[in-house]
Short mmCIF file of C-alpha atoms in Angstrom, two decimals:
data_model
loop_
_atom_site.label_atom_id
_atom_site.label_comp_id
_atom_site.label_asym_id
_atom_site.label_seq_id
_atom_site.Cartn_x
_atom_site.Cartn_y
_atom_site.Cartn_z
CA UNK H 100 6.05 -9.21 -24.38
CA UNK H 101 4.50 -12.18 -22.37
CA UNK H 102 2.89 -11.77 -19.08
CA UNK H 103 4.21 -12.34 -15.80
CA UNK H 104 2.76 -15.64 -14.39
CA UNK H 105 1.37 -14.89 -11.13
CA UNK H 106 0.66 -17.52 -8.69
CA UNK H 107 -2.68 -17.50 -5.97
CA UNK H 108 -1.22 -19.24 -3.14
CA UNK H 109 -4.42 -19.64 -1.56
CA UNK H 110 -6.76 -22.32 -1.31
CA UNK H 111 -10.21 -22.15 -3.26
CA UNK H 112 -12.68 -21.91 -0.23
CA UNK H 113 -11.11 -17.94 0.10
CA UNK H 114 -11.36 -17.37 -3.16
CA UNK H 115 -15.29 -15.60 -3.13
CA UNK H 116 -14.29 -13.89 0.26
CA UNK H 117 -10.61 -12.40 -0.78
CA UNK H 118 -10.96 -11.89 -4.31
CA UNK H 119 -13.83 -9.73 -6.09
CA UNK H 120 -15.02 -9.58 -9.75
CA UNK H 121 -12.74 -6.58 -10.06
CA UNK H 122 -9.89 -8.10 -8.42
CA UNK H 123 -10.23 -10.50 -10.91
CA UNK H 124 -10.42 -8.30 -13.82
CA UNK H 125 -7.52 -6.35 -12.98
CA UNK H 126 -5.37 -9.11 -12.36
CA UNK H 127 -6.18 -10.82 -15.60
CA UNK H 128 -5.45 -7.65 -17.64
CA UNK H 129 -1.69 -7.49 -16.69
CA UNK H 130 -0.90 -11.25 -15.64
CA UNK H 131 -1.80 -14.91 -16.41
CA UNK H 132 -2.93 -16.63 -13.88
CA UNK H 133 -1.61 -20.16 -11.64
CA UNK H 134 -4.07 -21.28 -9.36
CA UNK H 135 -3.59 -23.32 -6.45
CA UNK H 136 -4.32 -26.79 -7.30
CA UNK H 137 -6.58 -28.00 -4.41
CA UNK H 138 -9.14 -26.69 -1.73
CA UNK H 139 -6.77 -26.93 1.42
CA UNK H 140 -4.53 -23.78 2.18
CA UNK H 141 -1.14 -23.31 0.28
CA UNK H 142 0.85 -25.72 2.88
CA UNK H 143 4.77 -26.38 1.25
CA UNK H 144 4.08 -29.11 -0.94
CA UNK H 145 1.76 -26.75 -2.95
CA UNK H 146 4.43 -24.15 -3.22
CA UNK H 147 6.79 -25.90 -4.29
CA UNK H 148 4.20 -26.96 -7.12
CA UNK H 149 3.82 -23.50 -7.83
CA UNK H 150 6.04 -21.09 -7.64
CA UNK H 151 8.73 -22.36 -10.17
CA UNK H 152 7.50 -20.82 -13.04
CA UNK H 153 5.82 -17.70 -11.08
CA UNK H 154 7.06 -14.23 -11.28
CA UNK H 155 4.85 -12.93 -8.53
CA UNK H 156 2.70 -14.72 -6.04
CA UNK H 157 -0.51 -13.60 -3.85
CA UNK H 158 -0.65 -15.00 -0.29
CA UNK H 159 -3.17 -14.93 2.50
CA UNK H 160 -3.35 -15.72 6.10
CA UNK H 161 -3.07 -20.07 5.83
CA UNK H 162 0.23 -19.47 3.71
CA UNK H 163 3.34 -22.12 4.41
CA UNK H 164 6.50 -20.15 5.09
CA UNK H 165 8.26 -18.88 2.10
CA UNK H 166 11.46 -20.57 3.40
CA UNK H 167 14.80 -21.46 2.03
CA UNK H 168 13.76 -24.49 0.39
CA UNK H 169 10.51 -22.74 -1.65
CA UNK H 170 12.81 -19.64 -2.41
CA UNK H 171 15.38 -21.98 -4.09
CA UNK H 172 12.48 -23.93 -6.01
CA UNK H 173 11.37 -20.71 -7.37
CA UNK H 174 14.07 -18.64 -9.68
CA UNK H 175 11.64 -16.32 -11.18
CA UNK H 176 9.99 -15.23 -7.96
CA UNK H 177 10.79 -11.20 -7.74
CA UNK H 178 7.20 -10.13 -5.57
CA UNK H 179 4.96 -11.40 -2.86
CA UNK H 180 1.55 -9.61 -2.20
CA UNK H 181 -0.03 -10.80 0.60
CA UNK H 182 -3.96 -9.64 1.34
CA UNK H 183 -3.53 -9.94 4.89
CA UNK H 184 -1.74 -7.58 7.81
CA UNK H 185 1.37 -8.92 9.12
CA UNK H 186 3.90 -10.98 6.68
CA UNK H 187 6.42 -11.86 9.66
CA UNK H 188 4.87 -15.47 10.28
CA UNK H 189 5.73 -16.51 6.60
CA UNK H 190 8.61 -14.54 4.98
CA UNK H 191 11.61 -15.90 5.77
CA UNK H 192 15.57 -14.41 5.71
CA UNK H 193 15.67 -16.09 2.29
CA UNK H 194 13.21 -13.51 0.89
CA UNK H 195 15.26 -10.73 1.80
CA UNK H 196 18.45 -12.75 0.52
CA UNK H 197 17.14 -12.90 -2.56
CA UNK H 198 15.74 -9.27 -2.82
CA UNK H 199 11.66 -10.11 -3.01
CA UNK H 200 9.75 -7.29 -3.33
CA UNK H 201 6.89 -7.74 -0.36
CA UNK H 202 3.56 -5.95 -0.18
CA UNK H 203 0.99 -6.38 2.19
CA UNK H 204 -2.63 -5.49 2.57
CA UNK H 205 -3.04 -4.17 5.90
CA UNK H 206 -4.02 -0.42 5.16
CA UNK H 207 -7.23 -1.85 4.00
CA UNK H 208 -7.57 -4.38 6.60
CA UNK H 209 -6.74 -1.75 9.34
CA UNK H 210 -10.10 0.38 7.99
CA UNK H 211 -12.29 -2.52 8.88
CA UNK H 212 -10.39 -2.86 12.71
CA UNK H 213 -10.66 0.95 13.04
CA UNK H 214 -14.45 0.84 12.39
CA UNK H 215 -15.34 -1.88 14.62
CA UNK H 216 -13.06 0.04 16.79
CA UNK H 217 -15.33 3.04 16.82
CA UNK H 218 -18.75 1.25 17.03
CA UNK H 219 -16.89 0.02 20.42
CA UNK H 220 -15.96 3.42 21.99
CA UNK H 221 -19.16 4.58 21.28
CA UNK H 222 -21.18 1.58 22.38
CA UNK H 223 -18.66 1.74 25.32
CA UNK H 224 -19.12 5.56 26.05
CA UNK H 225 -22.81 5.09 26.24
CA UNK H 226 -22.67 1.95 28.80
CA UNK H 227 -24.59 -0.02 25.62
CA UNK H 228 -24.61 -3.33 27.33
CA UNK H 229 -24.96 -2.98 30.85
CA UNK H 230 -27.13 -0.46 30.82
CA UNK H 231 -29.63 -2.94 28.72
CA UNK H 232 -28.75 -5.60 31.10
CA UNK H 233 -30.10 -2.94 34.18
CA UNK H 234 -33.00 -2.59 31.66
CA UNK H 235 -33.54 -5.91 31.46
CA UNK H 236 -32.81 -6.67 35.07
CA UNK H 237 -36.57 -4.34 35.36
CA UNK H 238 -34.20 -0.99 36.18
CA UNK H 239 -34.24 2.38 34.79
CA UNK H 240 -32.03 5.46 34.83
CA UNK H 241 -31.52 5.43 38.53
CA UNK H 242 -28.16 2.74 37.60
CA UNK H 243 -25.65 4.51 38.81
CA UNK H 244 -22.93 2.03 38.08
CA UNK H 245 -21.55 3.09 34.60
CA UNK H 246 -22.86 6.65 33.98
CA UNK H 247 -22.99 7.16 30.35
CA UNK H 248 -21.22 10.14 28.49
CA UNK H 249 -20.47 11.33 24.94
CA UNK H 250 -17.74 10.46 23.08
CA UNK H 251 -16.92 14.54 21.96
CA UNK H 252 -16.39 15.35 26.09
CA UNK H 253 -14.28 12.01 26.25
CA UNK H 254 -10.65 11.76 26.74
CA UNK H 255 -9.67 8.79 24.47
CA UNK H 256 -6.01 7.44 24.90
CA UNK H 257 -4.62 5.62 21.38
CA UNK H 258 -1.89 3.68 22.08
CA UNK H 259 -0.25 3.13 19.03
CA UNK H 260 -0.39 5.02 15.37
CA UNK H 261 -0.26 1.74 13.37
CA UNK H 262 -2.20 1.32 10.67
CA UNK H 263 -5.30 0.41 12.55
CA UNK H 264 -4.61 3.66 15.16
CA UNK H 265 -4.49 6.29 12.45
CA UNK H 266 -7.50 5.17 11.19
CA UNK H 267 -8.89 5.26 14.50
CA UNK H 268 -7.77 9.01 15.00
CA UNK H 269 -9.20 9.95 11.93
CA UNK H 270 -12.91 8.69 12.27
CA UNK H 271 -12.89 10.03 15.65
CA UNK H 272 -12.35 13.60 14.06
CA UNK H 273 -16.19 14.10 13.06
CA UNK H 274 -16.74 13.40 17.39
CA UNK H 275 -14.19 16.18 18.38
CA UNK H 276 -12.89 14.13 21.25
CA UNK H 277 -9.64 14.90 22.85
CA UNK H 278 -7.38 12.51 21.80
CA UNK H 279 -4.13 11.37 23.38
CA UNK H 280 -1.10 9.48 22.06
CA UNK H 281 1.68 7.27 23.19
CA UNK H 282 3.52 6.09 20.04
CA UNK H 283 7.54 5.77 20.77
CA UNK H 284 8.21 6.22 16.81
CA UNK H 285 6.11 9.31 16.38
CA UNK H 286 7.60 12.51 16.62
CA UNK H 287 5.56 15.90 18.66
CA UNK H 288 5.63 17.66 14.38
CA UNK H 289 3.46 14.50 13.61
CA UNK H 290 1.19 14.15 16.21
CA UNK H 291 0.28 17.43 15.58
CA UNK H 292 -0.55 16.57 12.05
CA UNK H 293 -2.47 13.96 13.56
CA UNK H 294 -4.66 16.13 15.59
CA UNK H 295 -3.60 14.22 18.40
CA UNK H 296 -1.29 14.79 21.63
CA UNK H 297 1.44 12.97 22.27
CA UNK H 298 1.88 11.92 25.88
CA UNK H 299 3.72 9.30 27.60
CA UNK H 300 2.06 5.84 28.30
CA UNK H 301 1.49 6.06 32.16
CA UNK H 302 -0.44 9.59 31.53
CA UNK H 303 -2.65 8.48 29.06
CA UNK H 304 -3.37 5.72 30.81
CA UNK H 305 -4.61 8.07 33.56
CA UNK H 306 -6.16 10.49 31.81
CA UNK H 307 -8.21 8.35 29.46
CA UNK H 308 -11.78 7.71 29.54
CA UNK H 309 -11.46 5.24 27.01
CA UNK H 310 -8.08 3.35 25.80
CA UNK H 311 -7.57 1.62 22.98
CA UNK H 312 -4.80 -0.04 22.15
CA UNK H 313 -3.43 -0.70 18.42
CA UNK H 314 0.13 -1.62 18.74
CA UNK H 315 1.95 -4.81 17.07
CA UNK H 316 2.76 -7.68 19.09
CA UNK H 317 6.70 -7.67 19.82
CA UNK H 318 8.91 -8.23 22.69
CA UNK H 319 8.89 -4.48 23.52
CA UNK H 320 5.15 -4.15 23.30
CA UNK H 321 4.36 -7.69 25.47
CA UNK H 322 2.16 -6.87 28.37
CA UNK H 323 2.72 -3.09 28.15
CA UNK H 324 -0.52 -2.55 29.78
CA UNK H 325 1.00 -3.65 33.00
CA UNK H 326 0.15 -4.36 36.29
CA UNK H 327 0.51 -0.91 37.61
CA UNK H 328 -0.58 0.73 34.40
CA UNK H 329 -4.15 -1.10 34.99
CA UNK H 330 -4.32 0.07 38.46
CA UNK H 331 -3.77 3.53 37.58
CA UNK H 332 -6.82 3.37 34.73
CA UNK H 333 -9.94 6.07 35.95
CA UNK H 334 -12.78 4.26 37.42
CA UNK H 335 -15.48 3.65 35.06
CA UNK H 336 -12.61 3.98 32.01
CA UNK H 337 -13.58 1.67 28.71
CA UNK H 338 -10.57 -0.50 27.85
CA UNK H 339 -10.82 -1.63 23.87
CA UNK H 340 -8.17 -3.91 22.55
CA UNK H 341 -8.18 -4.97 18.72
CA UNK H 342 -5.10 -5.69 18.26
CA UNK H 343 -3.21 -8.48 20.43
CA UNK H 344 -3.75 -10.01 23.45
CA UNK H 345 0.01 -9.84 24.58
CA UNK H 346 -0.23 -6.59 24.93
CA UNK H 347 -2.38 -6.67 28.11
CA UNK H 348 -1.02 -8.78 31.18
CA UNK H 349 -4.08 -11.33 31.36
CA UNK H 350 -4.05 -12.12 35.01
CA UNK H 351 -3.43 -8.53 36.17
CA UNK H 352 -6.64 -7.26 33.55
CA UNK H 353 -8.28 -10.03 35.48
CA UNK H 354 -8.06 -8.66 38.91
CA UNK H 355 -8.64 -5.40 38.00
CA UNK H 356 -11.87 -6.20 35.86
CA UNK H 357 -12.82 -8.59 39.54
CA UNK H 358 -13.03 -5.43 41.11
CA UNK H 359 -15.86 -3.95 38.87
CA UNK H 360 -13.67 -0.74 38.10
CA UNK H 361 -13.90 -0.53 34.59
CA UNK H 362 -15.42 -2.26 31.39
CA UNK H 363 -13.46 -4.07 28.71
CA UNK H 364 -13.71 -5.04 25.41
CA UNK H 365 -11.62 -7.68 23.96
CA UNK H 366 -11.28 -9.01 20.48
CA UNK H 367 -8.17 -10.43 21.23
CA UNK H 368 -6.89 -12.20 24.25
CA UNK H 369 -4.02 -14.29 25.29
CA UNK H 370 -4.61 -17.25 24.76
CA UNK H 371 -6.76 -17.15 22.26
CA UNK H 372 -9.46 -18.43 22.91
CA UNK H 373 -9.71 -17.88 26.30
CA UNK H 374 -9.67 -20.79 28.22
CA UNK H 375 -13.42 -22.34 28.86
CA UNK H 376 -13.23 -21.74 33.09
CA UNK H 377 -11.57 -18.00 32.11
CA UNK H 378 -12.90 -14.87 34.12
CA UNK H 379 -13.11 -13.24 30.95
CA UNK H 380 -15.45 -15.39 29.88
CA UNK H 381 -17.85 -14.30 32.59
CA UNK H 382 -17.46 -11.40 34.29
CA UNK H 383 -20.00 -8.78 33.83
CA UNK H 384 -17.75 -5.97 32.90
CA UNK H 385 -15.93 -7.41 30.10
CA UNK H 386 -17.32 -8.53 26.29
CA UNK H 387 -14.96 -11.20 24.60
CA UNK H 388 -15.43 -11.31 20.65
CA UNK H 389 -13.85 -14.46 18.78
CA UNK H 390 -11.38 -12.15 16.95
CA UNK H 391 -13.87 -10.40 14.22
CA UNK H 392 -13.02 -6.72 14.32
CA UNK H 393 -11.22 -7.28 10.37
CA UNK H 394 -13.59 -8.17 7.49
CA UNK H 395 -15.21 -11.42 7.76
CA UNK H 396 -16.99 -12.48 4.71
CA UNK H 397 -16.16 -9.59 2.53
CA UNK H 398 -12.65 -9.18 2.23
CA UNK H 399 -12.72 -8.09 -1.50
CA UNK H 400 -10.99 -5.04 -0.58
CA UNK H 401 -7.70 -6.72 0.51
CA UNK H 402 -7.56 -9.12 -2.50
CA UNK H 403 -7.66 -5.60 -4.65
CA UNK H 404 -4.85 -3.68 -3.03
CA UNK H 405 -3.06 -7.12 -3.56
CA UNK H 406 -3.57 -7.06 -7.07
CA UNK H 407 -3.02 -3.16 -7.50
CA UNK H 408 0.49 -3.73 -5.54
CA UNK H 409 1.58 -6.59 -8.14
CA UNK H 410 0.33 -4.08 -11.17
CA UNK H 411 2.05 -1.42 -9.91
CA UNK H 412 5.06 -3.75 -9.22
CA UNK H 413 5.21 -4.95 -13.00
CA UNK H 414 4.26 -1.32 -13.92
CA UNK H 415 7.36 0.15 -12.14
CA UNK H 416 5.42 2.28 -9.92
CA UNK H 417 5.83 2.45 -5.96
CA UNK H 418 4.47 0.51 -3.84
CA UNK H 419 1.31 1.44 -1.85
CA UNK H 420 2.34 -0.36 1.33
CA UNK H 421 6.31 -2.24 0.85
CA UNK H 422 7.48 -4.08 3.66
CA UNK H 423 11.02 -4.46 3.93
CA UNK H 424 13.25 -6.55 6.90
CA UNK H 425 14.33 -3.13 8.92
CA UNK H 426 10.62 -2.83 9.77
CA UNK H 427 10.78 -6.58 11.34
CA UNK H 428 11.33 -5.07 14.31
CA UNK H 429 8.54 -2.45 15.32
CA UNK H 430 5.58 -4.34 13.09
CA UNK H 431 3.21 -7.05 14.14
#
């Protein structure tokens, strides 16, 4: 029985950074292998060069939209496995139409998120940077500003159990932190499994020390963190946000952060970047990062769950993480 042909729609400069040896290995045990043709990202042209013999195809972030056109160019097409989070930029209703199995990578990413995530709260909890800064500034421990404190006598408000959030929840078990909860799609039964309470957004927004959020980017999650939600956060709270920008009204964070209230850390914003004369880009109380809390160089990882999902596929064994069009609605 031949192999199924299995297309890389993904240009050549990712290859060392997505795919490891093993990747390789495992993909070349079960499938035979169509690589893209050029250096540049997979942009239409090049799937429409590919996929018409493929069976399966692995995407990444730079992917052209699966559309209509490429989904009608490619009979043999039956599974997409895509090594990065969210698959809603590039699968189109014709995927679904034509009953493509879709797989997507972002369990593993979300480990990487979560752990930057923690080096954060704790950095955060412990007044890191502007503590140093008094240091540096030829102070002591007489700042009085941002009084450090431990993560395990912290309350710490997750807004969100995505992917990333569970994650999240579950490193933070070794610090035995109280941890709150606002997730519309989780139940009270699995919060508790969780270790986590479930509470409603404006109460853990008052209650928490530090609040992270991890929710997708949709129109029921844009700016969530309000206006009045960012008023009501503690004095001397730690805001986090790895996820999107759009989740946080911009201006309103703004005015808050103006007022020297609280500290922020932001690897997203919105826009993104932030524009050059932005607030956020100087204000004392608030550390912008250019979007690195995933894996940067070595995203082996991802290109491996890709590959297990496609052997697995071809196997006719379930799927580690399927994404199917009812979940269009409450994923990022």
């Amino acid at each position: 029985m031949p192999k199924p042909i299995v297309a890389i729609t993904i240009g050549h400069a990712h290859y060392t950074r997505i795919f490891s040896d093993a990747a390789w290995r495992a993909l070349n045990s079960f499938a035979d292998v169509l690589h893209h043709p050029g250096a540049e990202p997979a942009d239409k042209a090049a799937l429409l060069a590919l996929l018409p013999v493929a069976d399966a195809c692995i995407t990444g972030w730079d992917v052209a939209t699966i559309d209509a056109d490429v989904v009608a160019a490619a009979p043999r097409l039956r599974a997409i496995a895509h090594t990065g989070g969210s698959v809603k930029r590039f699968v189109s209703d014709a995927v679904w139409q034509h009953g493509i199995h879709v797989t997507s990578a972002a369990p593993a990413l979300a480990r990487d998120v979560a752990e930057t995530t923690i080096g954060l709260i704790i950095v955060g909890a412990k007044r890191i940077l502007p503590l140093g800064q008094h240091v540096r500034e030829g102070g002591w421990r007489e700042c009085t500003a941002w009084p450090a404190r431990e993560v395990h006598s912290s309350v710490i408000g997750i807004v969100g159990a995505s992917n990333v959030g569970r994650h999240v929840i579950d490193l933070l078990r070794p610090f035995r932190a109280q941890v709150l909860l606002y997730d519309p799609y989780v139940s009270d039964e699995e919060a508790a499994r969780l270790g986590v309470t479930k509470v409603d957004l404006p109460e853990l927004v008052r209650r928490a020390d530090i609040l992270s959020l991890h929710a997708p980017a949709t129109p029921a999650t844009h700016h969530m963190i309000s206006r009045e939600l960012l008023q009501q956060m503690k004095d001397d709270a730690v805001l986090i946000n790895t996820a999107r920008g759009a989740l946080i009204d911009e201006p309103a964070l703004v005015e808050e952060l103006s007022k020297g209230r609280f500290f922020a850390f932001l690897d997203v914003t919105d826009p993104e970047p932030p524009a050059l004369d932005s607030p956020l880009r100087r204000l004392p109380n608030v550390v912008v990062t250019p979007h690195l809390a995933g894996c940067i160089t070595d995203c082996g990882h991802l290109g491996e769950m890709a590959v297990e999902e496609l052997r697995r596929f071809f196997a006719g064994e379930p799927p580690l993480n399927r994404i199917t069009p009812d979940q269009f609605g409450r994923i990022g």
